[in-house]
Structure formats: structure tokens, C-alpha cells
Amino acid sequence: MPHLSPPTLKAVQRRRITPALWSRRAAALGLASLPSLAGPAVAQELQAPQEAPTEVPTEVHNRLLNLQEQIDELTARLETTPTIGSTRGTMKVFGRIHIDNWTYPSSDGAISVFENGAPDQDVQNRTLFRRARIGVSGKVKDSMNYKIEIDFGLPDAFAFKDMVIGFEDLPGSQRLLIGNQKRPYGLDHLNSSRYNVFIERPYVVEALNQDARRFGVVAYGQSEDLAWNWRYGGFHLENFATTGQISGDTFQPEFAARIANTAMWENDGRDYAHWAVSGTVAFPNGDASDNEARFRTRPEARTDARWLDTSRITGTDQYEIAAVEGVYNIGPTQLVGEYMNTWVERDDARDLQFAGGYVQLAHFLTGEYMVWDRRTGTLGRPKPSKNFAPGVGKGAWQIAARYSVADFSNRDILGGRGESLSLGVNWYWNANASMQLNYIRGEISQRDEEVGGQLFDGGDYEVLGVRLRIDF
């Protein structure tokens, strides 16, 4: 369809618009029914031969102006709304881009061993697309929804993220999602990476819920007053985000749940308190080559290897995870804490226990606050009071600190112990874009990796990270 800009109100008043002119404009836009929409009087006027320009009657003039408004609205929608395959559904396009730069000013020889197997090879600096996602979501009449999101950050290994079909308005204010989705434990994982205060997630959250998403069936709900929200369901332990399938005879199920409460909600959401408990019971196949009883994570920064790693724990019959979390926010200041514990039950060896947690404090220097979503019990989108732009404002500035610890060494399993202090500065240019700066000072211990007859059990490291992020 050609793009024609219909005359504005000023043009109508200035040019003595004739019905014949409107008829030609309507035909050009493919809106042949405009005369009938305007009413019999306009239709008769438009169909009559026009020898010369005449004054437009007041009634016709007003109807034409009304049609003008409708055409303007239709034109705008045609220019911004993608065509979808069914009139019974809706579609929204969304995405995000995260560009990272990581440098490692100093690290001990043991850290090099954990990263690349050689004590004399330093950890490499890197620049990368941490995330490059595009997706669509929408609803299908009368009570279904869908979401498709794919990450193109690694061109040779595209990955599914949220990939679900769902049902809404179920009894108890619930909805049901079927497909690839986040498992309901670890607050910092349930928070979107669009809103998280620090660039990467804490040791324990990533290790116990690595990559977060699995194929599952999950119910979500909340109370009418939004004080409570919950989610629970079953998952397959195997991560098939890059393969697109789960194959074989081994079935490794997991059942997980979370219940959360907004205990305080004041000043239109600037002041709030939240707590939640969550957990899972998982049944990996401890004797299989794809045994999913394994806990590992990077050093709260991007590296090639996981510096904390239990490897696959053979003989695992089942494991359980229990977690507790809390958030207290007063205006521009927010305090967050989380603790997670896992118990691993083995057939032919003594049981294991791993645990960890973190506490973080963040403060907006410019007076904004971290938004909270009571429907999901997670962070919402922070919004600067004034966007960053010449002559407009300086955006929002936030400082933060986090202490994190996790221990994955117990009995004969030496996955390592990690401890770190992270400092951060976030500059929010607007509600959809920001820059994050992180400094991390950390230590890995209790690993025991042997290279060339020498045993490396731990070392210190420093990291500088920068992220540019935008979503739409």
C-alpha cells in the first residue's frame, strides 16, 4: 500500500476540501468504503458529478474531519505494527543486546590452571556479545498465550530461552506454561538480566541453577491483593537450549516450587519488603554419562571455564535444594540477601552438602528506586527521573556492593570454595538502556587440580567488567 499522508485539520480549513478530492484520496488508500462509513449524505455528495470546487457543508466537513482522525490512526498502526498470521492472536516483538568487556588485571597461577589447564597462561581479556536476543510473544483467543525467544550471542550455538505455550485465567488466578522456562529458585536468576544490579550472578545462584531454564510444566499465580505469588511445576534436568531436543532412555525429573510474599508496600512502591522460600527435589541418573548431578559456575565474570566445578557426581540417587531470600527497599536504597543449600544423596558413598549465599547493598545517588513487581516477586524496570540527553538530564546513577560465598567441596568432592567482593556503578541512560561497571576481588580455594606433578588448590584474582545493555 502506498504511504499517503491525509490532509490535516489546518489543511482542510485552508484548502476548501471538496468531496471529489476526498474520493480520490480514499481510492488511493484503498479505502473505497469511506463514503458509506461517512453516511448517506456524504456518499451522495461524493458520487455526484463535480464540475467545480464548492464549499463543504458543515455536517460533511465535520464527518470528514472525523474520518481524517481515523485515517491518521490507521496509518500510524500500519507503519509500526507487524502483520501477524491470524486475526485471532496478538504479537509483540522484543529483544535485548548486552555488550561486555572483561579484563583480568591479576590472577595467581592456580587461577590459570582452573581456566586453561596451564599455570603460565594468563586468563585472557575478552569483548563479547553476552546476549543478543530477539523474540515475540502474544495471546491467542480466548485464553492462551505464547512466547518465543532465541539468543544469537554465539553465532555457532544459538540457544532457546523462553519458548512456551500457555493457558491463562485458570482457577485460582493461575496460568500454566509448557515449554522451556526458568526453574523457580534463586532470586537473582528469576530477576531479568535487564534489571539486575550486578553484571553477572552470584556463585551459588548460578551453580545450583545453571542457565536457569529447562523444559517443564509450571503453574503461576498470585493473590488478589498481590501480597502473595507462587509458582510450581516439574522439569527435565537436561538443558536442551542448544540442541532443541531431549533424546535417550534416561529420564531425569525435577519438581520445584517457590512462594513469595510482599510483606510491606508503601509510598506507591518506593518502600517495600519481600521474602520468599523455594526448593526442589531432583532425581538425576547418577550412573549415566549424562548424569545431571553436577554443580559449577564461573567467577561471577565471563571466562571459558567454570572455576568452581564438582564434575558429575557418580552414584547420585537424588538431591534437594532449599533457598531463602529477602529484599528490603527504602526509597533509593536496597538491601538484598539470599542463602541456598543442597543435599546430595548417593547410593554407594556418604551424602554431600553444599551451600552458599550473598548479600548486596545498592543506592541511587540521583534519588530513583528499584522497582518491584509484586505479581512475580522479582525486580522491575528502574526509570530515571530524567533521561540522559543533551539539554534534558544526566540519567540515573547507582552504586552497589556485594559479598558472595559458595562452598562446593565436601568429603571426596573438591569442587572448590569461592569468595568475592564486588563493587559496581550503574549509569541508567533511560528506562531501556544503561552502562554497568564492576570491580571484583575474589579467591578460589579447595580445588586440588594437579598439573605436571604440582598440586594447585586455589588462588586470588581481580576482574574489571563493563556492560552496555539495551532492550526494546
CSV table of C-alpha atoms in Angstrom, one decimal:
chain,number,residue,atom,x,y,z
A,1,MET,CA,0.0,0.0,0.0
A,2,PRO,CA,1.5,3.4,-0.9
A,3,HIS,CA,2.0,5.8,2.0
A,4,LEU,CA,-0.1,8.9,1.6
A,5,SER,CA,-0.4,11.5,4.3
A,6,PRO,CA,-4.1,12.6,4.5
A,7,PRO,CA,-4.6,16.4,4.9
A,8,THR,CA,-4.6,17.7,8.4
A,9,LEU,CA,-7.2,19.9,10.1
A,10,LYS,CA,-5.3,23.0,9.1
A,11,ALA,CA,-5.2,21.8,5.5
A,12,VAL,CA,-8.9,21.2,5.4
A,13,GLN,CA,-9.6,24.7,6.7
A,14,ARG,CA,-7.1,26.3,4.3
A,15,ARG,CA,-7.8,24.5,1.0
A,16,ARG,CA,-11.6,24.3,0.8
A,17,ILE,CA,-11.5,20.5,0.5
A,18,THR,CA,-14.1,19.1,-2.0
A,19,PRO,CA,-15.8,15.7,-1.8
A,20,ALA,CA,-14.2,14.8,-5.1
A,21,LEU,CA,-10.7,15.3,-3.6
A,22,TRP,CA,-11.6,13.1,-0.6
A,23,SER,CA,-12.9,10.5,-3.0
A,24,ARG,CA,-9.6,10.4,-4.9
A,25,ARG,CA,-7.6,10.2,-1.6
A,26,ALA,CA,-9.8,7.4,-0.3
A,27,ALA,CA,-9.3,5.4,-3.5
A,28,ALA,CA,-5.5,5.9,-3.3
A,29,LEU,CA,-5.6,4.5,0.2
A,30,GLY,CA,-7.7,1.6,-0.9
A,31,LEU,CA,-10.5,2.7,1.4
A,32,ALA,CA,-13.4,2.5,-1.0
A,33,SER,CA,-15.9,2.2,1.8
A,34,LEU,CA,-15.1,5.6,3.2
A,35,PRO,CA,-18.2,7.2,1.6
A,36,SER,CA,-20.5,4.6,3.2
A,37,LEU,CA,-18.8,5.0,6.5
A,38,ALA,CA,-19.4,8.7,6.5
A,39,GLY,CA,-23.1,8.3,5.9
A,40,PRO,CA,-25.7,8.6,3.1
A,41,ALA,CA,-25.3,12.4,2.8
A,42,VAL,CA,-21.5,12.1,2.2
A,43,ALA,CA,-21.9,9.2,-0.1
A,44,GLN,CA,-24.4,11.1,-2.3
A,45,GLU,CA,-22.2,14.1,-2.3
A,46,LEU,CA,-19.1,12.1,-3.3
A,47,GLN,CA,-20.9,10.3,-6.1
A,48,ALA,CA,-22.4,13.3,-7.7
A,49,PRO,CA,-20.5,14.9,-10.7
A,50,GLN,CA,-18.2,17.6,-9.6
A,51,GLU,CA,-17.8,20.4,-12.1
A,52,ALA,CA,-16.1,22.9,-9.8
A,53,PRO,CA,-14.9,23.3,-6.2
A,54,THR,CA,-17.7,24.1,-3.8
A,55,GLU,CA,-17.9,24.9,-0.1
A,56,VAL,CA,-18.1,21.8,2.0
A,57,PRO,CA,-21.3,21.7,4.2
A,58,THR,CA,-20.7,21.9,7.9
A,59,GLU,CA,-22.0,18.4,8.5
A,60,VAL,CA,-19.9,16.9,5.8
A,61,HIS,CA,-16.9,18.9,6.9
A,62,ASN,CA,-17.2,17.5,10.5
A,63,ARG,CA,-17.6,14.0,9.3
A,64,LEU,CA,-14.5,14.3,7.1
A,65,LEU,CA,-12.5,15.5,10.0
A,66,ASN,CA,-13.6,12.5,12.0
A,67,LEU,CA,-12.6,10.3,9.1
A,68,GLN,CA,-9.3,12.2,9.0
A,69,GLU,CA,-8.6,11.2,12.6
A,70,GLN,CA,-9.4,7.5,11.9
A,71,ILE,CA,-7.1,7.5,8.8
A,72,ASP,CA,-4.3,9.1,10.8
A,73,GLU,CA,-4.6,6.4,13.5
A,74,LEU,CA,-4.8,3.6,10.8
A,75,THR,CA,-1.8,5.0,9.0
A,76,ALA,CA,0.3,5.0,12.2
A,77,ARG,CA,-0.7,1.5,13.0
A,78,LEU,CA,0.2,0.3,9.6
A,79,GLU,CA,3.6,1.8,9.9
A,80,THR,CA,4.5,0.4,13.3
A,81,THR,CA,2.6,-2.9,13.7
A,82,PRO,CA,3.9,-6.1,12.1
A,83,THR,CA,1.4,-8.2,10.2
A,84,ILE,CA,0.5,-11.5,12.0
A,85,GLY,CA,-0.7,-14.6,10.5
A,86,SER,CA,-4.0,-14.8,12.4
A,87,THR,CA,-6.6,-12.2,13.4
A,88,ARG,CA,-7.3,-14.3,16.5
A,89,GLY,CA,-4.0,-13.5,18.1
A,90,THR,CA,-1.7,-10.7,19.1
A,91,MET,CA,2.1,-10.3,18.7
A,92,LYS,CA,4.7,-8.2,20.4
A,93,VAL,CA,8.3,-8.1,19.2
A,94,PHE,CA,11.0,-7.6,21.8
A,95,GLY,CA,14.8,-8.1,22.3
A,96,ARG,CA,17.9,-7.1,24.1
A,97,ILE,CA,21.6,-6.6,23.4
A,98,HIS,CA,24.3,-6.9,26.0
A,99,ILE,CA,27.9,-6.0,25.0
A,100,ASP,CA,30.6,-7.0,27.6
A,101,ASN,CA,34.3,-6.3,28.1
A,102,TRP,CA,36.2,-8.2,30.7
A,103,THR,CA,39.8,-7.7,31.8
A,104,TYR,CA,41.8,-9.6,34.4
A,105,PRO,CA,44.5,-7.3,35.9
A,106,SER,CA,45.9,-10.0,38.1
A,107,SER,CA,45.5,-13.7,38.9
A,108,ASP,CA,47.6,-16.4,40.5
A,109,GLY,CA,48.9,-19.5,38.8
A,110,ALA,CA,46.2,-21.7,40.2
A,111,ILE,CA,43.5,-19.5,38.6
A,112,SER,CA,45.2,-20.0,35.2
A,113,VAL,CA,45.1,-23.8,35.8
A,114,PHE,CA,41.3,-23.6,36.6
A,115,GLU,CA,40.8,-21.5,33.4
A,116,ASN,CA,43.0,-23.2,30.8
A,117,GLY,CA,45.0,-26.1,32.5
A,118,ALA,CA,48.4,-24.3,32.5
A,119,PRO,CA,49.8,-22.1,35.3
A,120,ASP,CA,51.8,-19.9,33.0
A,121,GLN,CA,49.0,-18.9,30.7
A,122,ASP,CA,47.1,-15.9,31.9
A,123,VAL,CA,43.4,-15.6,31.8
A,124,GLN,CA,42.5,-13.8,28.6
A,125,ASN,CA,40.7,-10.5,28.3
A,126,ARG,CA,37.7,-10.5,26.1
A,127,THR,CA,35.0,-8.5,24.4
A,128,LEU,CA,31.8,-10.3,23.5
A,129,PHE,CA,28.1,-10.1,22.9
A,130,ARG,CA,26.9,-11.6,26.2
A,131,ARG,CA,23.3,-11.6,24.9
A,132,ALA,CA,21.8,-10.8,21.5
A,133,ARG,CA,18.2,-11.9,21.8
A,134,ILE,CA,15.1,-11.4,19.7
A,135,GLY,CA,11.6,-12.8,20.4
A,136,VAL,CA,7.9,-12.5,20.0
A,137,SER,CA,5.1,-13.0,22.5
A,138,GLY,CA,1.3,-12.6,22.4
A,139,LYS,CA,-2.1,-14.0,23.1
A,140,VAL,CA,-4.4,-16.3,21.2
A,141,LYS,CA,-8.2,-16.1,21.8
A,142,ASP,CA,-9.7,-16.9,24.2
A,143,SER,CA,-7.3,-17.8,26.9
A,144,MET,CA,-3.9,-18.9,25.5
A,145,ASN,CA,-0.5,-17.2,25.2
A,146,TYR,CA,2.9,-17.9,23.7
A,147,LYS,CA,6.5,-16.7,23.9
A,148,ILE,CA,9.5,-17.4,21.6
A,149,GLU,CA,12.9,-16.0,22.5
A,150,ILE,CA,16.3,-17.0,20.9
A,151,ASP,CA,19.7,-15.8,21.8
A,152,PHE,CA,22.1,-15.2,18.9
A,153,GLY,CA,25.1,-14.2,21.2
A,154,LEU,CA,27.1,-17.2,20.0
A,155,PRO,CA,26.7,-17.4,16.2
A,156,ASP,CA,27.7,-21.1,16.1
A,157,ALA,CA,25.4,-22.0,19.0
A,158,PHE,CA,22.0,-20.3,19.0
A,159,ALA,CA,20.1,-21.0,22.2
A,160,PHE,CA,16.5,-21.3,23.2
A,161,LYS,CA,15.5,-19.1,26.1
A,162,ASP,CA,11.8,-18.7,26.9
A,163,MET,CA,9.9,-21.0,24.5
A,164,VAL,CA,6.5,-21.7,25.8
A,165,ILE,CA,2.8,-22.0,25.1
A,166,GLY,CA,0.3,-21.3,27.9
A,167,PHE,CA,-3.2,-21.1,29.3
A,168,GLU,CA,-4.5,-18.1,31.2
A,169,ASP,CA,-7.4,-17.3,33.6
A,170,LEU,CA,-7.3,-20.7,35.2
A,171,PRO,CA,-8.9,-21.3,38.6
A,172,GLY,CA,-7.1,-19.6,41.5
A,173,SER,CA,-5.9,-16.7,39.3
A,174,GLN,CA,-3.3,-19.1,37.8
A,175,ARG,CA,-1.7,-19.6,34.4
A,176,LEU,CA,0.0,-22.6,33.1
A,177,LEU,CA,3.1,-22.6,30.9
A,178,ILE,CA,4.5,-25.6,28.9
A,179,GLY,CA,8.0,-25.4,27.5
A,180,ASN,CA,11.5,-24.0,28.2
A,181,GLN,CA,11.3,-21.7,31.2
A,182,LYS,CA,13.1,-20.7,34.4
A,183,ARG,CA,13.2,-23.0,37.3
A,184,PRO,CA,11.7,-21.3,40.4
A,185,TYR,CA,14.6,-20.9,42.7
A,186,GLY,CA,17.4,-18.3,43.1
A,187,LEU,CA,16.1,-14.7,43.2
A,188,ASP,CA,19.0,-13.3,41.2
A,189,HIS,CA,18.2,-15.8,38.4
A,190,LEU,CA,14.4,-15.1,38.5
A,191,ASN,CA,15.3,-11.4,38.1
A,192,SER,CA,15.7,-10.4,34.4
A,193,SER,CA,19.2,-9.6,33.3
A,194,ARG,CA,17.7,-6.3,32.0
A,195,TYR,CA,17.3,-5.2,35.6
A,196,ASN,CA,19.9,-6.9,37.7
A,197,VAL,CA,22.2,-4.6,39.7
A,198,PHE,CA,25.5,-6.6,39.0
A,199,ILE,CA,26.6,-7.7,35.6
A,200,GLU,CA,26.8,-11.5,36.5
A,201,ARG,CA,25.0,-13.5,39.1
A,202,PRO,CA,26.5,-14.8,42.4
A,203,TYR,CA,28.4,-18.1,42.6
A,204,VAL,CA,25.7,-20.1,44.4
A,205,VAL,CA,22.7,-18.9,42.3
A,206,GLU,CA,24.4,-19.8,39.0
A,207,ALA,CA,25.9,-23.1,40.3
A,208,LEU,CA,22.7,-24.5,41.7
A,209,ASN,CA,20.5,-23.3,38.8
A,210,GLN,CA,23.0,-23.3,35.9
A,211,ASP,CA,21.4,-21.5,32.9
A,212,ALA,CA,18.1,-21.5,34.9
A,213,ARG,CA,15.8,-22.7,32.1
A,214,ARG,CA,14.7,-26.2,31.5
A,215,PHE,CA,11.8,-27.9,29.7
A,216,GLY,CA,8.9,-28.1,32.1
A,217,VAL,CA,5.2,-27.6,33.0
A,218,VAL,CA,4.7,-24.8,35.5
A,219,ALA,CA,1.7,-23.1,37.2
A,220,TYR,CA,1.9,-19.4,38.2
A,221,GLY,CA,-0.4,-17.5,40.4
A,222,GLN,CA,-0.9,-14.6,42.8
A,223,SER,CA,-3.4,-13.4,45.4
A,224,GLU,CA,-5.9,-10.7,44.5
A,225,ASP,CA,-4.2,-8.1,46.7
A,226,LEU,CA,-0.8,-9.1,45.1
A,227,ALA,CA,0.7,-9.8,48.6
A,228,TRP,CA,1.4,-13.4,47.7
A,229,ASN,CA,2.7,-15.1,44.5
A,230,TRP,CA,3.7,-18.6,43.7
A,231,ARG,CA,5.0,-20.9,41.0
A,232,TYR,CA,5.5,-24.7,41.0
A,233,GLY,CA,6.0,-27.5,38.5
A,234,GLY,CA,8.0,-30.3,37.0
A,235,PHE,CA,11.1,-30.1,34.8
A,236,HIS,CA,13.5,-32.3,32.9
A,237,LEU,CA,17.1,-31.8,34.3
A,238,GLU,CA,18.8,-31.9,31.0
A,239,ASN,CA,19.4,-28.5,29.3
A,240,PHE,CA,18.4,-28.7,25.7
A,241,ALA,CA,18.7,-25.0,24.8
A,242,THR,CA,21.3,-25.5,22.1
A,243,THR,CA,20.2,-29.0,20.9
A,244,GLY,CA,16.5,-28.5,20.7
A,245,GLN,CA,15.7,-32.0,21.9
A,246,ILE,CA,15.9,-34.4,24.7
A,247,SER,CA,16.7,-37.9,23.5
A,248,GLY,CA,17.5,-41.3,25.0
A,249,ASP,CA,16.0,-43.6,27.6
A,250,THR,CA,17.2,-41.7,30.6
A,251,PHE,CA,14.5,-39.6,32.3
A,252,GLN,CA,15.8,-37.2,35.0
A,253,PRO,CA,12.9,-35.3,36.6
A,254,GLU,CA,12.8,-32.4,39.0
A,255,PHE,CA,10.0,-30.9,41.0
A,256,ALA,CA,10.4,-27.3,42.1
A,257,ALA,CA,8.4,-24.6,43.8
A,258,ARG,CA,8.6,-21.0,45.2
A,259,ILE,CA,6.2,-19.0,47.4
A,260,ALA,CA,6.8,-15.3,47.9
A,261,ASN,CA,5.3,-12.5,50.0
A,262,THR,CA,5.4,-8.7,49.7
A,263,ALA,CA,5.4,-8.0,53.4
A,264,MET,CA,5.4,-4.2,53.1
A,265,TRP,CA,4.2,-1.9,50.3
A,266,GLU,CA,4.2,1.8,50.9
A,267,ASN,CA,4.7,5.2,49.2
A,268,ASP,CA,3.4,3.8,45.8
A,269,GLY,CA,6.0,1.1,45.8
A,270,ARG,CA,9.1,3.2,46.7
A,271,ASP,CA,9.3,1.4,50.1
A,272,TYR,CA,8.7,-2.4,50.3
A,273,ALA,CA,9.9,-5.6,51.9
A,274,HIS,CA,9.9,-9.1,50.3
A,275,TRP,CA,10.7,-12.6,51.4
A,276,ALA,CA,10.4,-16.0,49.7
A,277,VAL,CA,11.3,-19.6,50.2
A,278,SER,CA,11.9,-22.1,47.4
A,279,GLY,CA,13.2,-25.5,46.8
A,280,THR,CA,13.5,-28.6,44.5
A,281,VAL,CA,13.8,-32.3,44.6
A,282,ALA,CA,15.7,-33.8,41.7
A,283,PHE,CA,16.3,-37.3,40.5
A,284,PRO,CA,19.4,-37.5,38.3
A,285,ASN,CA,20.7,-40.7,36.8
A,286,GLY,CA,23.9,-41.0,38.8
A,287,ASP,CA,25.2,-43.9,36.7
A,288,ALA,CA,24.7,-42.4,33.3
A,289,SER,CA,27.1,-40.4,31.2
A,290,ASP,CA,24.7,-37.5,31.1
A,291,ASN,CA,24.2,-37.6,34.8
A,292,GLU,CA,22.9,-34.1,35.7
A,293,ALA,CA,24.2,-34.2,39.3
A,294,ARG,CA,26.8,-31.5,38.7
A,295,PHE,CA,27.3,-28.0,40.2
A,296,ARG,CA,29.6,-25.5,38.6
A,297,THR,CA,29.9,-21.8,37.9
A,298,ARG,CA,32.2,-19.1,36.6
A,299,PRO,CA,33.9,-16.5,38.9
A,300,GLU,CA,30.9,-14.0,38.7
A,301,ALA,CA,32.5,-12.9,35.4
A,302,ARG,CA,32.8,-14.3,31.9
A,303,THR,CA,35.5,-16.9,31.4
A,304,ASP,CA,36.0,-20.0,29.2
A,305,ALA,CA,35.9,-22.5,32.1
A,306,ARG,CA,34.0,-22.8,35.4
A,307,TRP,CA,36.4,-22.2,38.2
A,308,LEU,CA,34.1,-24.0,40.7
A,309,ASP,CA,33.1,-27.4,39.5
A,310,THR,CA,32.1,-30.6,41.3
A,311,SER,CA,32.2,-32.6,38.0
A,312,ARG,CA,29.4,-35.2,37.6
A,313,ILE,CA,28.8,-36.8,41.0
A,314,THR,CA,28.6,-40.5,40.2
A,315,GLY,CA,26.1,-42.7,42.2
A,316,THR,CA,23.8,-39.8,42.9
A,317,ASP,CA,20.3,-41.0,43.7
A,318,GLN,CA,18.7,-37.6,44.3
A,319,TYR,CA,19.4,-34.1,45.5
A,320,GLU,CA,17.4,-31.4,47.2
A,321,ILE,CA,17.8,-27.7,47.3
A,322,ALA,CA,16.3,-25.3,49.8
A,323,ALA,CA,16.6,-21.5,49.5
A,324,VAL,CA,15.5,-18.4,51.4
A,325,GLU,CA,15.6,-14.8,50.1
A,326,GLY,CA,14.8,-11.3,51.4
A,327,VAL,CA,14.6,-7.8,50.0
A,328,TYR,CA,14.2,-4.5,51.9
A,329,ASN,CA,13.9,-1.3,50.0
A,330,ILE,CA,13.6,2.2,51.3
A,331,GLY,CA,13.5,4.8,48.6
A,332,PRO,CA,16.8,4.9,46.7
A,333,THR,CA,18.4,2.2,49.0
A,334,GLN,CA,18.0,-1.5,48.6
A,335,LEU,CA,19.4,-4.5,50.7
A,336,VAL,CA,19.1,-8.0,49.2
A,337,GLY,CA,20.2,-11.3,50.7
A,338,GLU,CA,19.9,-15.0,49.7
A,339,TYR,CA,21.1,-18.3,51.0
A,340,MET,CA,20.9,-21.7,49.2
A,341,ASN,CA,21.7,-25.2,50.5
A,342,THR,CA,21.8,-28.5,48.6
A,343,TRP,CA,22.0,-32.1,49.9
A,344,VAL,CA,23.2,-34.8,47.6
A,345,GLU,CA,22.2,-38.4,48.3
A,346,ARG,CA,24.5,-41.2,46.9
A,347,ASP,CA,23.9,-44.9,46.7
A,348,ASP,CA,27.4,-46.2,47.5
A,349,ALA,CA,29.1,-43.3,49.3
A,350,ARG,CA,28.4,-40.8,52.0
A,351,ASP,CA,25.9,-38.0,51.3
A,352,LEU,CA,27.2,-34.5,50.5
A,353,GLN,CA,26.2,-31.0,51.4
A,354,PHE,CA,27.0,-27.7,49.5
A,355,ALA,CA,25.9,-24.2,50.3
A,356,GLY,CA,26.4,-20.5,49.7
A,357,GLY,CA,24.8,-17.1,49.7
A,358,TYR,CA,25.3,-13.4,49.1
A,359,VAL,CA,24.3,-10.0,50.4
A,360,GLN,CA,24.2,-6.8,48.4
A,361,LEU,CA,23.5,-3.2,49.0
A,362,ALA,CA,22.6,-0.7,46.3
A,363,HIS,CA,21.9,3.1,46.4
A,364,PHE,CA,20.7,5.6,43.8
A,365,LEU,CA,22.7,8.8,44.0
A,366,THR,CA,20.1,10.6,42.0
A,367,GLY,CA,17.1,9.6,44.1
A,368,GLU,CA,15.4,6.9,42.0
A,369,TYR,CA,14.5,3.5,43.3
A,370,MET,CA,14.5,-0.2,42.3
A,371,VAL,CA,11.0,-1.1,41.0
A,372,TRP,CA,9.4,-4.2,42.4
A,373,ASP,CA,6.9,-6.5,40.6
A,374,ARG,CA,4.5,-7.9,43.2
A,375,ARG,CA,2.9,-10.3,40.6
A,376,THR,CA,6.2,-12.3,40.2
A,377,GLY,CA,8.2,-11.4,43.3
A,378,THR,CA,11.1,-10.0,41.2
A,379,LEU,CA,12.8,-6.8,40.2
A,380,GLY,CA,11.0,-4.5,37.8
A,381,ARG,CA,12.3,-1.8,35.4
A,382,PRO,CA,14.2,1.2,37.1
A,383,LYS,CA,13.3,4.5,35.5
A,384,PRO,CA,15.5,7.6,35.6
A,385,SER,CA,13.8,10.8,36.7
A,386,LYS,CA,15.4,12.5,33.7
A,387,ASN,CA,16.8,10.6,30.8
A,388,PHE,CA,20.4,11.1,29.7
A,389,ALA,CA,20.4,13.5,26.7
A,390,PRO,CA,21.9,16.9,25.9
A,391,GLY,CA,19.8,19.6,27.5
A,392,VAL,CA,17.5,17.0,29.1
A,393,GLY,CA,19.2,15.3,32.0
A,394,LYS,CA,22.0,13.2,33.3
A,395,GLY,CA,20.1,9.9,33.7
A,396,ALA,CA,20.2,7.9,37.0
A,397,TRP,CA,23.4,6.9,38.9
A,398,GLN,CA,23.6,3.9,41.2
A,399,ILE,CA,26.4,2.5,43.4
A,400,ALA,CA,26.4,-1.1,44.8
A,401,ALA,CA,28.5,-3.6,46.7
A,402,ARG,CA,28.1,-7.4,47.0
A,403,TYR,CA,29.7,-10.0,49.2
A,404,SER,CA,29.3,-13.6,47.9
A,405,VAL,CA,30.5,-17.0,49.0
A,406,ALA,CA,29.8,-20.6,48.0
A,407,ASP,CA,31.4,-23.9,49.0
A,408,PHE,CA,31.3,-26.9,46.7
A,409,SER,CA,34.0,-29.0,48.5
A,410,ASN,CA,32.7,-31.7,50.8
A,411,ARG,CA,34.2,-35.1,51.6
A,412,ASP,CA,35.7,-36.6,48.5
A,413,ILE,CA,34.2,-34.0,46.1
A,414,LEU,CA,36.5,-31.0,45.7
A,415,GLY,CA,34.6,-28.6,43.6
A,416,GLY,CA,36.1,-25.6,45.3
A,417,ARG,CA,35.2,-22.7,47.5
A,418,GLY,CA,34.6,-19.2,46.1
A,419,GLU,CA,34.6,-15.9,48.0
A,420,SER,CA,34.4,-12.5,46.4
A,421,LEU,CA,33.7,-8.8,47.0
A,422,SER,CA,32.2,-6.9,44.0
A,423,LEU,CA,31.8,-3.1,43.6
A,424,GLY,CA,29.5,-1.6,41.0
A,425,VAL,CA,28.5,1.6,39.4
A,426,ASN,CA,25.4,1.7,37.1
A,427,TRP,CA,24.5,4.6,34.8
A,428,TYR,CA,20.9,4.4,33.5
A,429,TRP,CA,20.6,6.4,30.4
A,430,ASN,CA,16.9,5.8,30.2
A,431,ALA,CA,14.5,3.1,31.2
A,432,ASN,CA,15.7,0.8,28.5
A,433,ALA,CA,19.5,1.4,28.3
A,434,SER,CA,22.4,1.6,30.8
A,435,MET,CA,26.1,1.0,31.4
A,436,GLN,CA,27.4,-1.2,34.2
A,437,LEU,CA,30.9,-1.1,35.7
A,438,ASN,CA,32.0,-3.9,38.1
A,439,TYR,CA,35.2,-4.5,40.0
A,440,ILE,CA,35.6,-8.0,41.5
A,441,ARG,CA,38.2,-9.2,44.0
A,442,GLY,CA,37.9,-12.9,44.6
A,443,GLU,CA,39.5,-16.1,45.9
A,444,ILE,CA,39.1,-19.7,44.8
A,445,SER,CA,40.3,-22.4,47.2
A,446,GLN,CA,39.9,-26.2,48.0
A,447,ARG,CA,40.0,-27.2,44.3
A,448,ASP,CA,43.1,-29.5,44.2
A,449,GLU,CA,44.0,-29.7,40.5
A,450,GLU,CA,47.2,-31.4,39.5
A,451,VAL,CA,49.3,-30.2,36.6
A,452,GLY,CA,52.8,-31.6,35.8
A,453,GLY,CA,53.0,-33.3,39.2
A,454,GLN,CA,52.2,-30.0,41.0
A,455,LEU,CA,49.0,-29.5,43.0
A,456,PHE,CA,47.0,-26.3,42.7
A,457,ASP,CA,44.3,-25.8,45.3
A,458,GLY,CA,43.5,-22.1,45.0
A,459,GLY,CA,44.4,-18.5,44.3
A,460,ASP,CA,43.3,-14.9,44.1
A,461,TYR,CA,42.1,-12.9,41.1
A,462,GLU,CA,40.9,-9.4,40.1
A,463,VAL,CA,38.4,-8.6,37.4
A,464,LEU,CA,37.1,-5.4,35.7
A,465,GLY,CA,33.9,-5.7,33.8
A,466,VAL,CA,31.9,-3.3,31.6
A,467,ARG,CA,28.5,-3.9,30.1
A,468,LEU,CA,26.4,-1.8,27.7
A,469,ARG,CA,22.8,-3.0,27.7
A,470,ILE,CA,19.6,-2.1,25.9
A,471,ASP,CA,16.3,-3.7,25.5
A,472,PHE,CA,13.2,-3.0,23.5
